[in-house]
Amino acid sequence: MNVDQSQFKVIILAAGYGRRMRPLTYQTHKTLLHIGEKTVLQKIIDGILEYHLTDITIVTGYRVAEIKQHVEQNYPDLAINYVHNERYGETNNIYSLSLALQNLCIDKDVILIECDLIFEPAIIERLLKSSYKNVALVDRYRSGMDGTVVTISKRKIITNVIPPHLQDVDFDFCDKYKTLNIYRFSQEFCNRSFGKILQYYAQTIDDNCYYELIVGLIIYLQKEDIFVEIVGESEKWAEIDDPNDLRIAHFIFDKSKQKTILDSSYGGYWNYDILDYCFIRNMYFPTSSVLSEMKNNLVSLVQNYGSTQTILNHKLATYLYCQEEKVTVLNGVSQVYPIAEQYLAEFIGLLPSPTFGEYSRIFPKAITYSDRVGIDTTEILEKAQNCDFIVFVNPNNPTGSLLETKWIYNFAATHPDKIVILDESFIHFSDQESILPLLEKAPLSNVILLVSLSKILGVPGIRLGYAYTENQAFNAYLRSHIPIWNINSLAEYFLEIILKHREAIKASFQKTKEDREQFAKELKSLPGVKQVYSSGGNFLLLCLDYNLSFKDNLTQKLLSAHGIYVKDISNRFSSKKFYLRLAVRNIADNEIFLKAFREVVANLKENTNIFVD
């Protein structure tokens, strides 16, 4: 796009101390933090220069010498103007902008940019192409955003500017837009209504507020229309207010680090715009009515302590139809792992291989029985003779292999000297029933049942699981190692309300099974998919006919080009084959995955042979 550079003056506000970014800003200005190989300020200036905009003014304050030195080193041929805010420590951006408008000759339209932004250059093009005289860039409000939001009319005119202090507990964000803090203002607007009101307000009323207040005031008084340009999903940007924002910006703009960031975080994916096929949950529960009920009680739940363990156990036992003295509510089933590790430290265990990484981590000396996507029970019977405890994960993860519940029960009944740890975190997505009703009718003191409700009921964020056993010695040991307030109030309230939603829960299991079978059928048609294994869980195991040297390319391209995160589990198997484990999501998501997979494979095939010879 060819732009008449003489038409625009760019003002970058960079005076602030960056308090929310501490401790990173103790020794460095916020704009000089790196995203990839370049600093925030470099990325802003590079985006401006791409459209030949060279009339640039930076309003400085904190660490001014550092900023000037950085700009001179990296842009020696660029004549940057500077306006210095000596009172940066006690004023806000309204004062910095008023200084700029006072000290500059505003003889052209202004592009206003705050320094805590990372954006693709196309964002600037959106402003320059706009047919409106005064325009703000906005994006649809999403989780993780904060700061000033606006409402807009059908004509794309801002109707209300709502700063954070007016966003109360009942504030509805669903129809709001987040300002990018990038604006285009006409020369007339800056010299007259906006400029005059802003300077008066900053000098005589309040110099420690935000210039958006003046924008909102002008809109309220109907002195001027401020239009919006709504950025599209492909136009990437990020606001960097704190270290968490910095990590998100790294993810968005440094694609080579995306997989590393996700692999190392093990969650928190609401921060990232991805389709997660790695972590597993029930996609059809909780229902909208359950979520609405929780939302309506959020304030009360946040402001109150949860109940003691005895009450928690009673509430869960009511849902499970079991005896409460046998069940212990857990803060996610993973809470039991270090406790079980201590309890069984002197014993010899038998584990499936492959399986959950936690079991091999807490029982590193255990021997294993093979799950070759199918389990030979004779191997279990032979190896169990020399073991004190046996772990069954039914269905097993990541293979989806399933044993008959009655077989496991009979094994435990005929081996009373062996402790049987049975993990049924996916059993409800299979054609087998849980062992719990059998244990209620005919108890076995050597069985310890573990279940992740987070996975079954689709609420990994509130961390729920349980242990069920007749073994009172283990129960006493377990309960002595958990705190009095073991789960939060949100999780406890969830246990209360699911009693009213048993049919919806049952329906969610059935719908997941149907989606799994449909997804498996469609996956078999993908190029290079050698086998899709039958699964009893809400996930599927794939064996792919690709060279292992290209597996990183495939997973990386799915993420960087399509925002799809998948789990490569090839290292879980002894054979030198390429395996993926895919969560079963919903039909719409699965269609996105199938299309993206085909596109990535087609592009990789153009360059080399990715298939096994």
Short mmCIF file of N, CA, C and O in Angstrom, two decimals, residues 189-247:
data_model
loop_
_atom_site.label_atom_id
_atom_site.label_comp_id
_atom_site.label_asym_id
_atom_site.label_seq_id
_atom_site.Cartn_x
_atom_site.Cartn_y
_atom_site.Cartn_z
N PHE A 189 -9.64 17.84 14.63
CA PHE A 189 -10.07 17.27 15.90
C PHE A 189 -9.02 17.50 16.98
O PHE A 189 -9.35 17.85 18.13
N CYS A 190 -7.75 17.33 16.63
CA CYS A 190 -6.67 17.51 17.60
C CYS A 190 -6.49 18.97 18.00
O CYS A 190 -6.14 19.28 19.15
N ASN A 191 -6.71 19.86 17.05
CA ASN A 191 -6.48 21.28 17.33
C ASN A 191 -7.69 21.96 17.97
O ASN A 191 -7.54 23.01 18.61
N ARG A 192 -8.85 21.32 17.85
CA ARG A 192 -10.04 21.98 18.37
C ARG A 192 -10.63 21.21 19.54
O ARG A 192 -10.07 21.19 20.62
N SER A 193 -11.74 20.53 19.35
CA SER A 193 -12.48 19.96 20.48
C SER A 193 -11.64 19.03 21.34
O SER A 193 -11.49 19.24 22.56
N PHE A 194 -11.05 18.01 20.76
CA PHE A 194 -10.32 17.03 21.55
C PHE A 194 -9.10 17.66 22.21
O PHE A 194 -8.88 17.53 23.42
N GLY A 195 -8.29 18.34 21.42
CA GLY A 195 -7.07 18.93 21.96
C GLY A 195 -7.33 19.94 23.05
O GLY A 195 -6.65 19.95 24.09
N LYS A 196 -8.31 20.82 22.85
CA LYS A 196 -8.59 21.88 23.83
C LYS A 196 -9.14 21.33 25.13
O LYS A 196 -8.71 21.72 26.23
N ILE A 197 -10.11 20.40 25.01
CA ILE A 197 -10.69 19.82 26.24
C ILE A 197 -9.64 19.00 26.98
O ILE A 197 -9.54 19.06 28.22
N LEU A 198 -8.83 18.23 26.24
CA LEU A 198 -7.81 17.40 26.87
C LEU A 198 -6.80 18.25 27.63
O LEU A 198 -6.43 17.94 28.77
N GLN A 199 -6.31 19.31 27.00
CA GLN A 199 -5.31 20.14 27.67
C GLN A 199 -5.90 20.87 28.87
O GLN A 199 -5.23 20.98 29.92
N TYR A 200 -7.10 21.35 28.76
CA TYR A 200 -7.73 22.02 29.90
C TYR A 200 -7.90 21.04 31.07
O TYR A 200 -7.59 21.37 32.21
N TYR A 201 -8.40 19.84 30.76
CA TYR A 201 -8.64 18.86 31.81
C TYR A 201 -7.33 18.45 32.48
O TYR A 201 -7.25 18.35 33.72
N ALA A 202 -6.28 18.22 31.67
CA ALA A 202 -5.00 17.78 32.22
C ALA A 202 -4.34 18.86 33.07
O ALA A 202 -3.66 18.56 34.05
N GLN A 203 -4.53 20.11 32.72
CA GLN A 203 -3.86 21.21 33.41
C GLN A 203 -4.62 21.70 34.64
O GLN A 203 -4.01 22.15 35.61
N THR A 204 -5.94 21.61 34.62
CA THR A 204 -6.71 22.23 35.70
C THR A 204 -7.54 21.27 36.55
O THR A 204 -7.96 21.62 37.65
N ILE A 205 -7.79 20.06 36.04
CA ILE A 205 -8.68 19.14 36.78
C ILE A 205 -7.95 17.90 37.26
O ILE A 205 -7.86 17.64 38.47
N ASP A 206 -7.39 17.12 36.34
CA ASP A 206 -6.77 15.86 36.74
C ASP A 206 -5.74 15.46 35.69
O ASP A 206 -6.08 15.17 34.55
N ASP A 207 -4.48 15.46 36.10
CA ASP A 207 -3.42 15.06 35.18
C ASP A 207 -2.99 13.60 35.39
O ASP A 207 -2.01 13.14 34.81
N ASN A 208 -3.72 12.88 36.22
CA ASN A 208 -3.37 11.49 36.52
C ASN A 208 -4.49 10.54 36.12
O ASN A 208 -4.84 9.60 36.83
N CYS A 209 -5.08 10.80 34.94
CA CYS A 209 -6.12 9.92 34.41
C CYS A 209 -5.78 9.59 32.97
O CYS A 209 -4.67 9.87 32.50
N TYR A 210 -6.72 9.02 32.26
CA TYR A 210 -6.45 8.55 30.91
C TYR A 210 -7.15 9.42 29.87
O TYR A 210 -8.25 9.92 30.11
N TYR A 211 -6.51 9.58 28.72
CA TYR A 211 -7.10 10.43 27.68
C TYR A 211 -8.40 9.85 27.14
O TYR A 211 -9.22 10.56 26.54
N GLU A 212 -8.63 8.52 27.34
CA GLU A 212 -9.90 7.93 26.91
C GLU A 212 -11.09 8.60 27.61
O GLU A 212 -12.20 8.60 27.07
N LEU A 213 -10.83 9.17 28.79
CA LEU A 213 -11.89 9.89 29.49
C LEU A 213 -12.40 11.05 28.64
O LEU A 213 -13.60 11.31 28.57
N ILE A 214 -11.49 11.74 27.98
CA ILE A 214 -11.87 12.88 27.13
C ILE A 214 -12.58 12.39 25.87
O ILE A 214 -13.55 13.00 25.42
N VAL A 215 -12.10 11.27 25.33
CA VAL A 215 -12.78 10.69 24.17
C VAL A 215 -14.23 10.37 24.54
O VAL A 215 -15.17 10.68 23.80
N GLY A 216 -14.40 9.75 25.71
CA GLY A 216 -15.74 9.41 26.18
C GLY A 216 -16.60 10.64 26.42
O GLY A 216 -17.81 10.65 26.13
N LEU A 217 -16.00 11.70 26.96
CA LEU A 217 -16.73 12.94 27.23
C LEU A 217 -17.21 13.58 25.93
O LEU A 217 -18.36 14.04 25.83
N ILE A 218 -16.36 13.60 24.92
CA ILE A 218 -16.73 14.18 23.63
C ILE A 218 -17.88 13.39 22.99
O ILE A 218 -18.81 13.96 22.41
N ILE A 219 -17.79 12.07 23.14
CA ILE A 219 -18.88 11.22 22.60
C ILE A 219 -20.18 11.49 23.36
O ILE A 219 -21.26 11.62 22.76
N TYR A 220 -20.08 11.59 24.69
CA TYR A 220 -21.27 11.84 25.51
C TYR A 220 -21.91 13.18 25.17
O TYR A 220 -23.14 13.29 25.11
N LEU A 221 -21.09 14.19 24.93
CA LEU A 221 -21.60 15.52 24.61
C LEU A 221 -22.00 15.65 23.15
O LEU A 221 -22.49 16.71 22.74
N GLN A 222 -21.77 14.56 22.37
CA GLN A 222 -22.09 14.53 20.95
C GLN A 222 -21.40 15.66 20.18
O GLN A 222 -21.95 16.25 19.26
N LYS A 223 -20.16 15.92 20.60
CA LYS A 223 -19.37 16.95 19.92
C LYS A 223 -18.74 16.42 18.63
O LYS A 223 -18.42 17.18 17.72
N GLU A 224 -18.51 15.10 18.59
CA GLU A 224 -17.83 14.51 17.44
C GLU A 224 -18.14 13.02 17.40
O GLU A 224 -18.32 12.38 18.44
N ASP A 225 -18.22 12.46 16.20
CA ASP A 225 -18.36 11.02 16.06
C ASP A 225 -16.98 10.37 15.98
O ASP A 225 -16.13 10.82 15.19
N ILE A 226 -16.78 9.34 16.79
CA ILE A 226 -15.56 8.54 16.71
C ILE A 226 -15.98 7.18 16.17
O ILE A 226 -16.75 6.45 16.80
N PHE A 227 -15.49 6.85 15.01
CA PHE A 227 -15.83 5.59 14.38
C PHE A 227 -14.85 4.49 14.81
O PHE A 227 -13.85 4.77 15.47
N VAL A 228 -15.17 3.27 14.44
CA VAL A 228 -14.27 2.16 14.77
C VAL A 228 -13.96 1.37 13.51
O VAL A 228 -14.76 1.30 12.57
N GLU A 229 -12.79 0.76 13.53
CA GLU A 229 -12.44 -0.31 12.59
C GLU A 229 -12.23 -1.55 13.46
O GLU A 229 -11.41 -1.52 14.39
N ILE A 230 -12.96 -2.60 13.16
CA ILE A 230 -12.88 -3.83 13.95
C ILE A 230 -11.84 -4.75 13.31
O ILE A 230 -12.00 -5.17 12.16
N VAL A 231 -10.79 -5.05 14.03
CA VAL A 231 -9.74 -5.89 13.47
C VAL A 231 -10.25 -7.32 13.33
O VAL A 231 -11.07 -7.80 14.12
N GLY A 232 -9.75 -8.00 12.33
CA GLY A 232 -10.17 -9.37 12.08
C GLY A 232 -9.34 -10.37 12.87
O GLY A 232 -8.33 -10.03 13.50
N GLU A 233 -9.78 -11.62 12.84
CA GLU A 233 -9.10 -12.67 13.60
C GLU A 233 -7.66 -12.87 13.13
O GLU A 233 -6.80 -13.28 13.90
N SER A 234 -7.40 -12.60 11.87
CA SER A 234 -6.06 -12.80 11.33
C SER A 234 -5.11 -11.64 11.61
O SER A 234 -3.91 -11.74 11.36
N GLU A 235 -5.66 -10.53 12.11
CA GLU A 235 -4.84 -9.36 12.40
C GLU A 235 -4.42 -9.42 13.88
O GLU A 235 -5.17 -9.06 14.77
N LYS A 236 -3.21 -9.89 14.10
CA LYS A 236 -2.75 -10.19 15.45
C LYS A 236 -2.24 -8.95 16.18
O LYS A 236 -1.57 -8.10 15.60
N TRP A 237 -2.58 -8.89 17.47
CA TRP A 237 -2.09 -7.81 18.32
C TRP A 237 -2.10 -8.28 19.76
O TRP A 237 -2.75 -9.25 20.12
N ALA A 238 -1.35 -7.60 20.60
CA ALA A 238 -1.32 -7.93 22.03
C ALA A 238 -0.96 -6.68 22.81
O ALA A 238 -0.09 -5.90 22.41
N GLU A 239 -1.65 -6.50 23.92
CA GLU A 239 -1.34 -5.42 24.85
C GLU A 239 -0.46 -5.98 25.96
O GLU A 239 -0.75 -7.05 26.51
N ILE A 240 0.61 -5.28 26.29
CA ILE A 240 1.58 -5.81 27.24
C ILE A 240 1.61 -4.93 28.47
O ILE A 240 2.30 -3.91 28.55
N ASP A 241 0.83 -5.33 29.48
CA ASP A 241 0.77 -4.58 30.73
C ASP A 241 1.54 -5.24 31.85
O ASP A 241 1.96 -4.57 32.79
N ASP A 242 1.69 -6.56 31.81
CA ASP A 242 2.33 -7.28 32.90
C ASP A 242 3.09 -8.47 32.34
O ASP A 242 2.98 -8.79 31.15
N PRO A 243 3.88 -9.16 33.16
CA PRO A 243 4.67 -10.29 32.66
C PRO A 243 3.84 -11.39 32.01
O PRO A 243 4.32 -12.06 31.09
N ASN A 244 2.63 -11.60 32.47
CA ASN A 244 1.78 -12.59 31.83
C ASN A 244 1.44 -12.18 30.40
O ASN A 244 1.44 -13.02 29.49
N ASP A 245 1.15 -10.89 30.21
CA ASP A 245 0.90 -10.39 28.86
C ASP A 245 2.12 -10.59 27.97
O ASP A 245 1.99 -10.88 26.78
N LEU A 246 3.30 -10.43 28.55
CA LEU A 246 4.54 -10.60 27.79
C LEU A 246 4.66 -12.04 27.28
O LEU A 246 5.05 -12.27 26.14
N ARG A 247 4.32 -13.00 28.13
CA ARG A 247 4.37 -14.40 27.73
C ARG A 247 3.37 -14.66 26.59
O ARG A 247 3.67 -15.39 25.64
#
